[in-house]
CSV table of C-alpha atoms in Angstrom, one decimal:
chain,number,residue,atom,x,y,z
A,1,UNK,CA,-59.6,86.8,-43.1
A,2,UNK,CA,-61.9,85.1,-45.7
A,3,UNK,CA,-61.4,81.5,-46.5
A,4,UNK,CA,-60.5,80.9,-50.2
A,5,UNK,CA,-59.3,77.6,-51.6
A,6,UNK,CA,-59.7,75.2,-54.5
A,7,UNK,CA,-60.1,71.5,-53.7
A,8,UNK,CA,-60.5,68.4,-55.9
A,9,UNK,CA,-61.9,65.2,-54.6
A,10,UNK,CA,-61.1,61.9,-56.4
A,11,UNK,CA,-63.9,59.5,-57.2
A,12,UNK,CA,-63.2,56.0,-55.8
A,13,UNK,CA,-65.1,53.2,-54.2
A,14,UNK,CA,-63.8,52.0,-50.8
A,15,UNK,CA,-64.8,48.7,-49.2
A,16,UNK,CA,-63.4,48.2,-45.7
A,17,UNK,CA,-63.8,45.1,-43.6
A,18,UNK,CA,-61.5,42.6,-41.9
A,19,UNK,CA,-61.8,39.1,-43.3
A,20,UNK,CA,-64.0,40.4,-46.2
A,21,UNK,CA,-61.5,40.8,-49.0
A,22,UNK,CA,-62.4,37.7,-51.0
A,23,UNK,CA,-66.2,38.3,-50.9
A,24,UNK,CA,-65.7,42.0,-51.6
A,25,UNK,CA,-63.6,41.1,-54.6
A,26,UNK,CA,-66.2,38.7,-56.0
A,27,UNK,CA,-68.8,41.4,-55.8
A,28,UNK,CA,-66.5,44.0,-57.4
A,29,UNK,CA,-65.6,41.8,-60.3
A,30,UNK,CA,-69.3,41.2,-60.9
A,31,UNK,CA,-70.2,44.8,-60.6
A,32,UNK,CA,-67.5,45.9,-63.0
A,33,UNK,CA,-68.4,43.1,-65.4
A,34,UNK,CA,-64.8,42.0,-65.9
A,35,UNK,CA,-64.1,38.8,-67.8
A,36,UNK,CA,-60.3,38.7,-68.1
A,37,UNK,CA,-58.7,39.5,-64.8
A,38,UNK,CA,-55.0,39.9,-64.3
A,39,UNK,CA,-53.9,39.5,-60.7
A,40,UNK,CA,-50.6,41.3,-59.8
A,41,UNK,CA,-48.9,40.1,-56.6
A,42,UNK,CA,-45.3,39.6,-55.7
A,43,UNK,CA,-44.1,36.0,-55.4
A,44,UNK,CA,-43.8,36.1,-51.6
A,45,UNK,CA,-47.5,37.1,-51.4
A,46,UNK,CA,-48.7,34.3,-53.7
A,47,UNK,CA,-50.6,32.5,-51.0
A,48,UNK,CA,-52.4,35.7,-49.9
A,49,UNK,CA,-53.3,36.4,-53.5
A,50,UNK,CA,-54.6,32.8,-53.9
A,51,UNK,CA,-56.7,33.1,-50.8
A,52,UNK,CA,-58.2,36.4,-51.8
A,53,UNK,CA,-58.9,35.4,-55.5
A,54,UNK,CA,-60.2,31.9,-55.0
A,55,UNK,CA,-63.8,33.0,-55.8
A,56,UNK,CA,-63.1,34.6,-59.1
A,57,UNK,CA,-61.8,33.4,-62.5
A,58,UNK,CA,-58.3,34.6,-63.1
A,59,UNK,CA,-56.9,34.9,-66.6
A,60,UNK,CA,-53.3,35.7,-65.6
A,61,UNK,CA,-51.4,35.6,-62.3
A,62,UNK,CA,-48.4,38.0,-62.6
A,63,UNK,CA,-45.6,38.2,-60.0
A,64,UNK,CA,-42.7,40.1,-61.7
A,65,UNK,CA,-42.8,43.0,-59.3
A,66,UNK,CA,-39.9,45.2,-58.2
A,67,UNK,CA,-39.6,48.4,-56.0
A,68,UNK,CA,-39.8,51.8,-57.7
A,69,UNK,CA,-41.3,50.2,-60.8
A,70,UNK,CA,-38.4,49.9,-63.3
A,71,UNK,CA,-39.5,50.8,-66.8
A,72,UNK,CA,-38.5,47.4,-68.1
A,73,UNK,CA,-40.8,45.7,-65.6
A,74,UNK,CA,-43.6,48.1,-66.6
A,75,UNK,CA,-43.3,47.4,-70.3
A,76,UNK,CA,-43.2,43.6,-69.7
A,77,UNK,CA,-46.4,43.8,-67.6
A,78,UNK,CA,-48.1,46.0,-70.2
A,79,UNK,CA,-47.2,43.5,-72.9
A,80,UNK,CA,-48.6,40.6,-70.8
A,81,UNK,CA,-51.9,42.4,-70.2
A,82,UNK,CA,-52.3,43.1,-73.9
A,83,UNK,CA,-51.4,39.5,-74.9
A,84,UNK,CA,-54.1,38.1,-72.6
A,85,UNK,CA,-56.8,40.6,-73.4
A,86,UNK,CA,-57.0,41.7,-69.8
A,87,UNK,CA,-60.0,43.9,-68.9
A,88,UNK,CA,-59.4,44.3,-65.1
A,89,UNK,CA,-56.2,44.5,-63.0
A,90,UNK,CA,-56.3,43.3,-59.4
A,91,UNK,CA,-53.3,44.3,-57.4
A,92,UNK,CA,-52.6,42.6,-54.1
A,93,UNK,CA,-49.7,43.9,-52.1
A,94,UNK,CA,-47.8,47.0,-51.2
A,95,UNK,CA,-46.8,50.1,-53.1
A,96,UNK,CA,-44.6,48.3,-55.6
A,97,UNK,CA,-47.4,46.0,-56.6
A,98,UNK,CA,-49.9,48.9,-56.9
A,99,UNK,CA,-47.3,50.9,-58.8
A,100,UNK,CA,-46.9,48.2,-61.4
A,101,UNK,CA,-50.7,48.0,-61.9
A,102,UNK,CA,-50.7,51.7,-62.3
A,103,UNK,CA,-48.0,51.5,-65.0
A,104,UNK,CA,-50.2,49.1,-66.9
A,105,UNK,CA,-53.3,51.2,-66.5
A,106,UNK,CA,-51.5,54.4,-67.5
A,107,UNK,CA,-51.0,53.2,-71.1
A,108,UNK,CA,-54.0,50.8,-71.4
A,109,UNK,CA,-56.8,52.5,-69.4
A,110,UNK,CA,-57.6,49.1,-67.8
A,111,UNK,CA,-59.3,49.7,-64.4
A,112,UNK,CA,-57.7,48.6,-61.2
A,113,UNK,CA,-59.1,47.0,-58.1
A,114,UNK,CA,-56.4,47.5,-55.4
A,115,UNK,CA,-56.1,45.3,-52.3
A,116,UNK,CA,-53.3,46.7,-50.2
A,117,UNK,CA,-51.4,44.6,-47.7
A,118,UNK,CA,-49.3,47.5,-46.3
A,119,UNK,CA,-49.9,51.1,-45.3
A,120,UNK,CA,-48.3,52.6,-48.5
A,121,UNK,CA,-51.4,54.5,-49.6
A,122,UNK,CA,-50.6,54.4,-53.3
A,123,UNK,CA,-54.0,52.7,-53.8
A,124,UNK,CA,-55.9,55.9,-53.0
A,125,UNK,CA,-53.9,58.3,-55.3
A,126,UNK,CA,-53.7,59.1,-59.0
A,127,UNK,CA,-49.9,59.4,-58.7
A,128,UNK,CA,-47.7,57.1,-60.7
A,129,UNK,CA,-43.9,56.5,-60.5
A,130,UNK,CA,-41.4,54.8,-62.9
A,131,UNK,CA,-37.7,54.4,-62.6
A,132,UNK,CA,-35.4,54.5,-65.6
A,133,UNK,CA,-31.6,54.7,-65.6
A,134,UNK,CA,-31.6,55.1,-61.8
A,135,UNK,CA,-33.9,58.2,-62.0
A,136,UNK,CA,-37.4,58.0,-60.6
A,137,UNK,CA,-40.1,60.0,-62.4
A,138,UNK,CA,-43.5,60.6,-60.9
A,139,UNK,CA,-46.6,62.1,-62.4
A,140,UNK,CA,-50.4,62.4,-62.0
A,141,UNK,CA,-52.9,60.7,-64.3
A,142,UNK,CA,-56.5,59.9,-63.3
A,143,UNK,CA,-56.3,56.7,-65.4
A,144,UNK,CA,-54.0,55.1,-62.7
A,145,UNK,CA,-56.4,55.8,-59.8
A,146,UNK,CA,-57.9,52.4,-58.8
A,147,UNK,CA,-61.7,52.4,-59.3
A,148,UNK,CA,-62.0,50.4,-56.0
A,149,UNK,CA,-59.9,49.8,-52.9
A,150,UNK,CA,-60.6,46.8,-50.8
A,151,UNK,CA,-59.2,47.1,-47.3
A,152,UNK,CA,-58.8,44.1,-45.1
A,153,UNK,CA,-56.7,44.4,-42.0
A,154,UNK,CA,-56.3,40.7,-41.7
A,155,UNK,CA,-54.2,40.8,-44.9
A,156,UNK,CA,-51.6,43.0,-43.2
A,157,UNK,CA,-50.8,40.5,-40.4
A,158,UNK,CA,-48.2,38.9,-42.8
A,159,UNK,CA,-46.2,42.1,-42.7
A,160,UNK,CA,-43.3,41.9,-40.2
A,161,UNK,CA,-43.3,44.4,-37.3
A,162,UNK,CA,-40.4,46.4,-38.6
A,163,UNK,CA,-42.0,46.8,-42.0
A,164,UNK,CA,-45.4,47.6,-40.4
A,165,UNK,CA,-43.7,50.4,-38.5
A,166,UNK,CA,-41.9,51.7,-41.6
A,167,UNK,CA,-44.9,51.5,-43.8
A,168,UNK,CA,-47.1,53.2,-41.2
A,169,UNK,CA,-44.6,56.0,-40.8
A,170,UNK,CA,-44.6,56.3,-44.6
A,171,UNK,CA,-48.4,56.9,-44.4
A,172,UNK,CA,-47.7,59.4,-41.6
A,173,UNK,CA,-45.3,61.2,-44.0
A,174,UNK,CA,-48.2,61.6,-46.4
A,175,UNK,CA,-50.1,63.4,-43.7
A,176,UNK,CA,-47.3,65.7,-42.7
A,177,UNK,CA,-46.4,66.6,-46.2
A,178,UNK,CA,-50.1,67.4,-47.0
A,179,UNK,CA,-50.0,70.2,-44.4
A,180,UNK,CA,-47.8,72.3,-46.6
A,181,UNK,CA,-47.7,70.7,-50.0
A,182,UNK,CA,-48.3,72.9,-53.2
A,183,UNK,CA,-52.1,72.4,-53.1
A,184,UNK,CA,-52.6,72.2,-49.4
A,185,UNK,CA,-56.0,73.4,-48.3
A,186,UNK,CA,-58.2,73.1,-45.1
A,187,UNK,CA,-59.9,69.9,-46.4
A,188,UNK,CA,-56.5,68.2,-47.0
A,189,UNK,CA,-55.3,69.4,-43.6
A,190,UNK,CA,-58.4,68.0,-41.8
A,191,UNK,CA,-58.0,64.6,-43.4
A,192,UNK,CA,-54.3,64.6,-42.7
A,193,UNK,CA,-54.8,65.5,-39.0
A,194,UNK,CA,-57.3,62.6,-38.6
A,195,UNK,CA,-54.8,60.4,-40.4
A,196,UNK,CA,-52.1,61.3,-37.9
A,197,UNK,CA,-54.5,60.6,-35.0
A,198,UNK,CA,-55.4,57.2,-36.3
A,199,UNK,CA,-51.9,56.1,-37.1
A,200,UNK,CA,-50.6,57.4,-33.8
A,201,UNK,CA,-53.3,55.2,-32.1
A,202,UNK,CA,-53.0,52.2,-34.3
A,203,UNK,CA,-49.2,51.7,-34.8
A,204,UNK,CA,-48.3,51.3,-31.1
A,205,UNK,CA,-51.1,48.7,-30.8
A,206,UNK,CA,-49.5,46.7,-33.7
A,207,UNK,CA,-46.1,47.0,-32.2
A,208,UNK,CA,-47.4,45.7,-28.8
A,209,UNK,CA,-49.5,42.9,-30.4
A,210,UNK,CA,-48.9,42.1,-34.1
A,211,UNK,CA,-52.2,40.2,-34.2
A,212,UNK,CA,-54.2,43.1,-32.9
A,213,UNK,CA,-56.7,43.7,-35.7
A,214,UNK,CA,-58.2,46.8,-34.1
A,215,UNK,CA,-54.7,48.4,-34.3
A,216,UNK,CA,-54.3,47.3,-37.9
A,217,UNK,CA,-57.7,48.7,-38.8
A,218,UNK,CA,-56.8,52.1,-37.3
A,219,UNK,CA,-53.5,52.0,-39.3
A,220,UNK,CA,-55.3,51.2,-42.5
A,221,UNK,CA,-57.9,53.8,-41.9
A,222,UNK,CA,-55.2,56.4,-41.2
A,223,UNK,CA,-53.2,55.2,-44.3
A,224,UNK,CA,-56.2,55.8,-46.5
A,225,UNK,CA,-56.8,59.3,-45.1
A,226,UNK,CA,-53.2,60.1,-45.6
A,227,UNK,CA,-53.2,59.0,-49.2
A,228,UNK,CA,-56.4,61.0,-50.0
A,229,UNK,CA,-54.9,64.1,-48.5
A,230,UNK,CA,-51.7,63.6,-50.3
A,231,UNK,CA,-53.4,63.0,-53.7
A,232,UNK,CA,-55.2,66.3,-53.4
A,233,UNK,CA,-52.4,68.4,-51.7
A,234,UNK,CA,-49.6,67.2,-54.0
A,235,UNK,CA,-46.0,66.1,-53.3
A,236,UNK,CA,-44.1,68.3,-50.9
A,237,UNK,CA,-40.5,68.6,-49.8
A,238,UNK,CA,-40.5,65.3,-48.0
A,239,UNK,CA,-41.7,63.2,-50.9
A,240,UNK,CA,-39.4,64.9,-53.4
A,241,UNK,CA,-36.4,64.0,-51.2
A,242,UNK,CA,-37.5,60.4,-50.8
A,243,UNK,CA,-38.5,59.8,-54.4
A,244,UNK,CA,-35.1,61.0,-55.6
A,245,UNK,CA,-33.2,58.9,-53.0
A,246,UNK,CA,-35.2,55.8,-53.7
A,247,UNK,CA,-34.8,56.0,-57.5
A,248,UNK,CA,-31.2,57.1,-57.6
A,249,UNK,CA,-29.8,54.9,-54.9
A,250,UNK,CA,-32.3,52.1,-54.7
A,251,UNK,CA,-33.2,52.7,-51.1
A,252,UNK,CA,-36.2,50.9,-49.6
A,253,UNK,CA,-39.3,53.0,-50.0
A,254,UNK,CA,-41.0,52.8,-46.6
A,255,UNK,CA,-37.8,52.9,-44.5
A,256,UNK,CA,-36.5,55.9,-46.4
A,257,UNK,CA,-39.7,57.8,-45.7
A,258,UNK,CA,-39.7,56.7,-42.1
A,259,UNK,CA,-36.1,57.9,-41.6
A,260,UNK,CA,-36.4,61.3,-43.4
A,261,UNK,CA,-39.7,62.4,-41.9
A,262,UNK,CA,-38.5,63.8,-38.6
A,263,UNK,CA,-35.9,65.9,-40.3
A,264,UNK,CA,-38.3,67.5,-42.8
A,265,UNK,CA,-40.8,68.2,-40.0
A,266,UNK,CA,-38.1,69.8,-37.8
A,267,UNK,CA,-37.0,71.8,-40.9
A,268,UNK,CA,-40.4,73.1,-41.9
A,269,UNK,CA,-42.3,73.4,-38.6
A,270,UNK,CA,-40.8,76.7,-37.4
A,271,UNK,CA,-41.8,78.3,-40.7
A,272,UNK,CA,-45.4,76.9,-40.7
A,273,UNK,CA,-46.6,77.4,-37.1
A,274,UNK,CA,-50.3,76.8,-37.9
A,275,UNK,CA,-49.6,73.5,-39.7
A,276,UNK,CA,-47.2,72.5,-36.9
A,277,UNK,CA,-49.9,73.2,-34.3
A,278,UNK,CA,-52.4,71.0,-36.1
A,279,UNK,CA,-49.8,68.2,-36.3
A,280,UNK,CA,-49.0,68.6,-32.6
A,281,UNK,CA,-52.7,68.4,-31.7
A,282,UNK,CA,-53.2,65.3,-33.8
A,283,UNK,CA,-50.4,63.6,-31.8
A,284,UNK,CA,-51.9,64.9,-28.6
A,285,UNK,CA,-48.6,66.8,-27.9
A,286,UNK,CA,-47.6,70.4,-27.4
A,287,UNK,CA,-45.0,70.3,-30.2
A,288,UNK,CA,-45.1,68.6,-33.5
A,289,UNK,CA,-41.6,67.1,-33.5
A,290,UNK,CA,-42.0,66.0,-29.8
A,291,UNK,CA,-45.2,64.1,-30.8
A,292,UNK,CA,-43.6,62.5,-33.8
A,293,UNK,CA,-40.4,61.5,-32.0
A,294,UNK,CA,-42.3,60.1,-29.0
A,295,UNK,CA,-44.2,57.8,-31.5
A,296,UNK,CA,-41.0,56.9,-33.2
A,297,UNK,CA,-39.4,56.0,-29.9
A,298,UNK,CA,-42.3,53.8,-29.0
A,299,UNK,CA,-42.1,52.1,-32.4
A,300,UNK,CA,-38.3,51.7,-32.4
A,301,UNK,CA,-38.4,53.4,-35.9
A,302,UNK,CA,-35.6,53.6,-38.4
A,303,UNK,CA,-33.1,56.3,-37.6
A,304,UNK,CA,-30.4,56.6,-40.3
A,305,UNK,CA,-30.2,56.3,-44.0
A,306,UNK,CA,-26.7,54.8,-43.8
A,307,UNK,CA,-28.5,51.7,-42.6
A,308,UNK,CA,-30.4,51.3,-45.8
A,309,UNK,CA,-27.7,51.7,-48.5
A,310,UNK,CA,-27.0,55.5,-48.8
A,311,UNK,CA,-23.3,56.2,-48.9
A,312,UNK,CA,-22.0,59.4,-47.4
A,313,UNK,CA,-20.2,60.3,-50.6
A,314,UNK,CA,-23.6,60.2,-52.4
A,315,UNK,CA,-25.0,63.2,-50.4
A,316,UNK,CA,-23.5,65.9,-52.5
A,317,UNK,CA,-24.9,64.4,-55.7
A,318,UNK,CA,-28.3,63.7,-54.0
A,319,UNK,CA,-28.6,67.4,-53.0
A,320,UNK,CA,-28.1,68.4,-56.6
A,321,UNK,CA,-30.7,66.0,-57.8
A,322,UNK,CA,-33.3,67.0,-55.2
A,323,UNK,CA,-33.0,70.8,-55.3
A,324,UNK,CA,-34.8,71.3,-58.7
A,325,UNK,CA,-37.8,69.4,-57.4
A,326,UNK,CA,-38.4,71.2,-54.1
A,327,UNK,CA,-41.7,73.1,-54.4
A,328,UNK,CA,-41.3,76.9,-54.4
A,329,UNK,CA,-44.3,76.9,-52.0
A,330,UNK,CA,-42.3,75.0,-49.3
A,331,UNK,CA,-42.7,77.0,-46.0
A,332,UNK,CA,-39.0,77.5,-45.7
A,333,UNK,CA,-36.6,78.3,-48.5
A,334,UNK,CA,-34.3,75.4,-49.4
A,335,UNK,CA,-30.8,75.8,-50.6
A,336,UNK,CA,-27.8,73.6,-51.1
A,337,UNK,CA,-26.3,74.3,-47.7
A,338,UNK,CA,-29.4,73.6,-45.6
A,339,UNK,CA,-30.5,70.6,-47.7
A,340,UNK,CA,-26.9,69.2,-47.3
A,341,UNK,CA,-27.2,69.7,-43.5
A,342,UNK,CA,-30.6,67.9,-43.5
A,343,UNK,CA,-29.4,64.9,-45.5
A,344,UNK,CA,-26.2,64.6,-43.5
A,345,UNK,CA,-28.2,64.4,-40.3
A,346,UNK,CA,-30.7,61.9,-41.9
A,347,UNK,CA,-27.7,59.8,-43.1
A,348,UNK,CA,-26.1,59.5,-39.7
A,349,UNK,CA,-29.2,59.7,-37.5
A,350,UNK,CA,-27.9,62.8,-35.7
A,351,UNK,CA,-30.1,65.6,-34.4
A,352,UNK,CA,-30.8,68.3,-37.0
A,353,UNK,CA,-28.9,71.5,-36.2
A,354,UNK,CA,-29.9,74.3,-38.5
């Protein structure tokens, strides 16, 4: 059979080095020629932001950050950027921080330099997300793709172990979804497989020793690969489920992804044997779900959505909200009955019986 596919590669500069974030940022601000820099960082990461930006002139420090980027927060940040004549956004933090910078860039065209402190991966995608009236909307716009990503594993040491685990499994979900998302292709799958391998190696090292920079570097490397694969492959079943749950019920982003992932993998793997085989091989296992669940056991990963705020009575409504967004290209047909079964299992932490 001939190999036929269409692949788009996003243009982005990546600077990777532990302990190098501050010097790399100085160089990037000079290279871009920015004169009015807005630094976006949540209040709890203010010291990290101060340390990283001490070598540049900052016109505005901005800390009004919230998960899932409420539209009100986005509009407030956009107004602040316009008022201060900002010509460069520097986001320092996780997906919520990067997401707010993207919301500003989407309407202003101001470039972003992203400095992630988690494994969320948003920094390497042109995907934006906004929440309005408890409904999360996502889209694609090249204006929101950061022009540069500065990776520094030392900045992730402030992330508690449980959040490191959840965030790393969120990255792993990008990899798995990229194997069968609407625009999946051999390049996406190769990047995703290497991302799984790196995360599978790095996350247990972090769990065993939170100060292990080698493990954190592997996790950051894997998170970047996962996001690049996801940006090209598009949003599959897993992400559609998690985006709806997060926006509608205000569930924590990383923990939701970490909890839902094994259920979507168990659901789709039998209908996508070649993708499942690649996932299994990346884990060094004979079976994709066995490999993932072994890693999850090692990491003491989140197991039930009921622990993060989802109510059992919300499941029926959630199914109705999610179904219209499931890609028609999903390896296995999704209907109200089997999606209800999947969410009930993810809610309780039970094994998936389909």
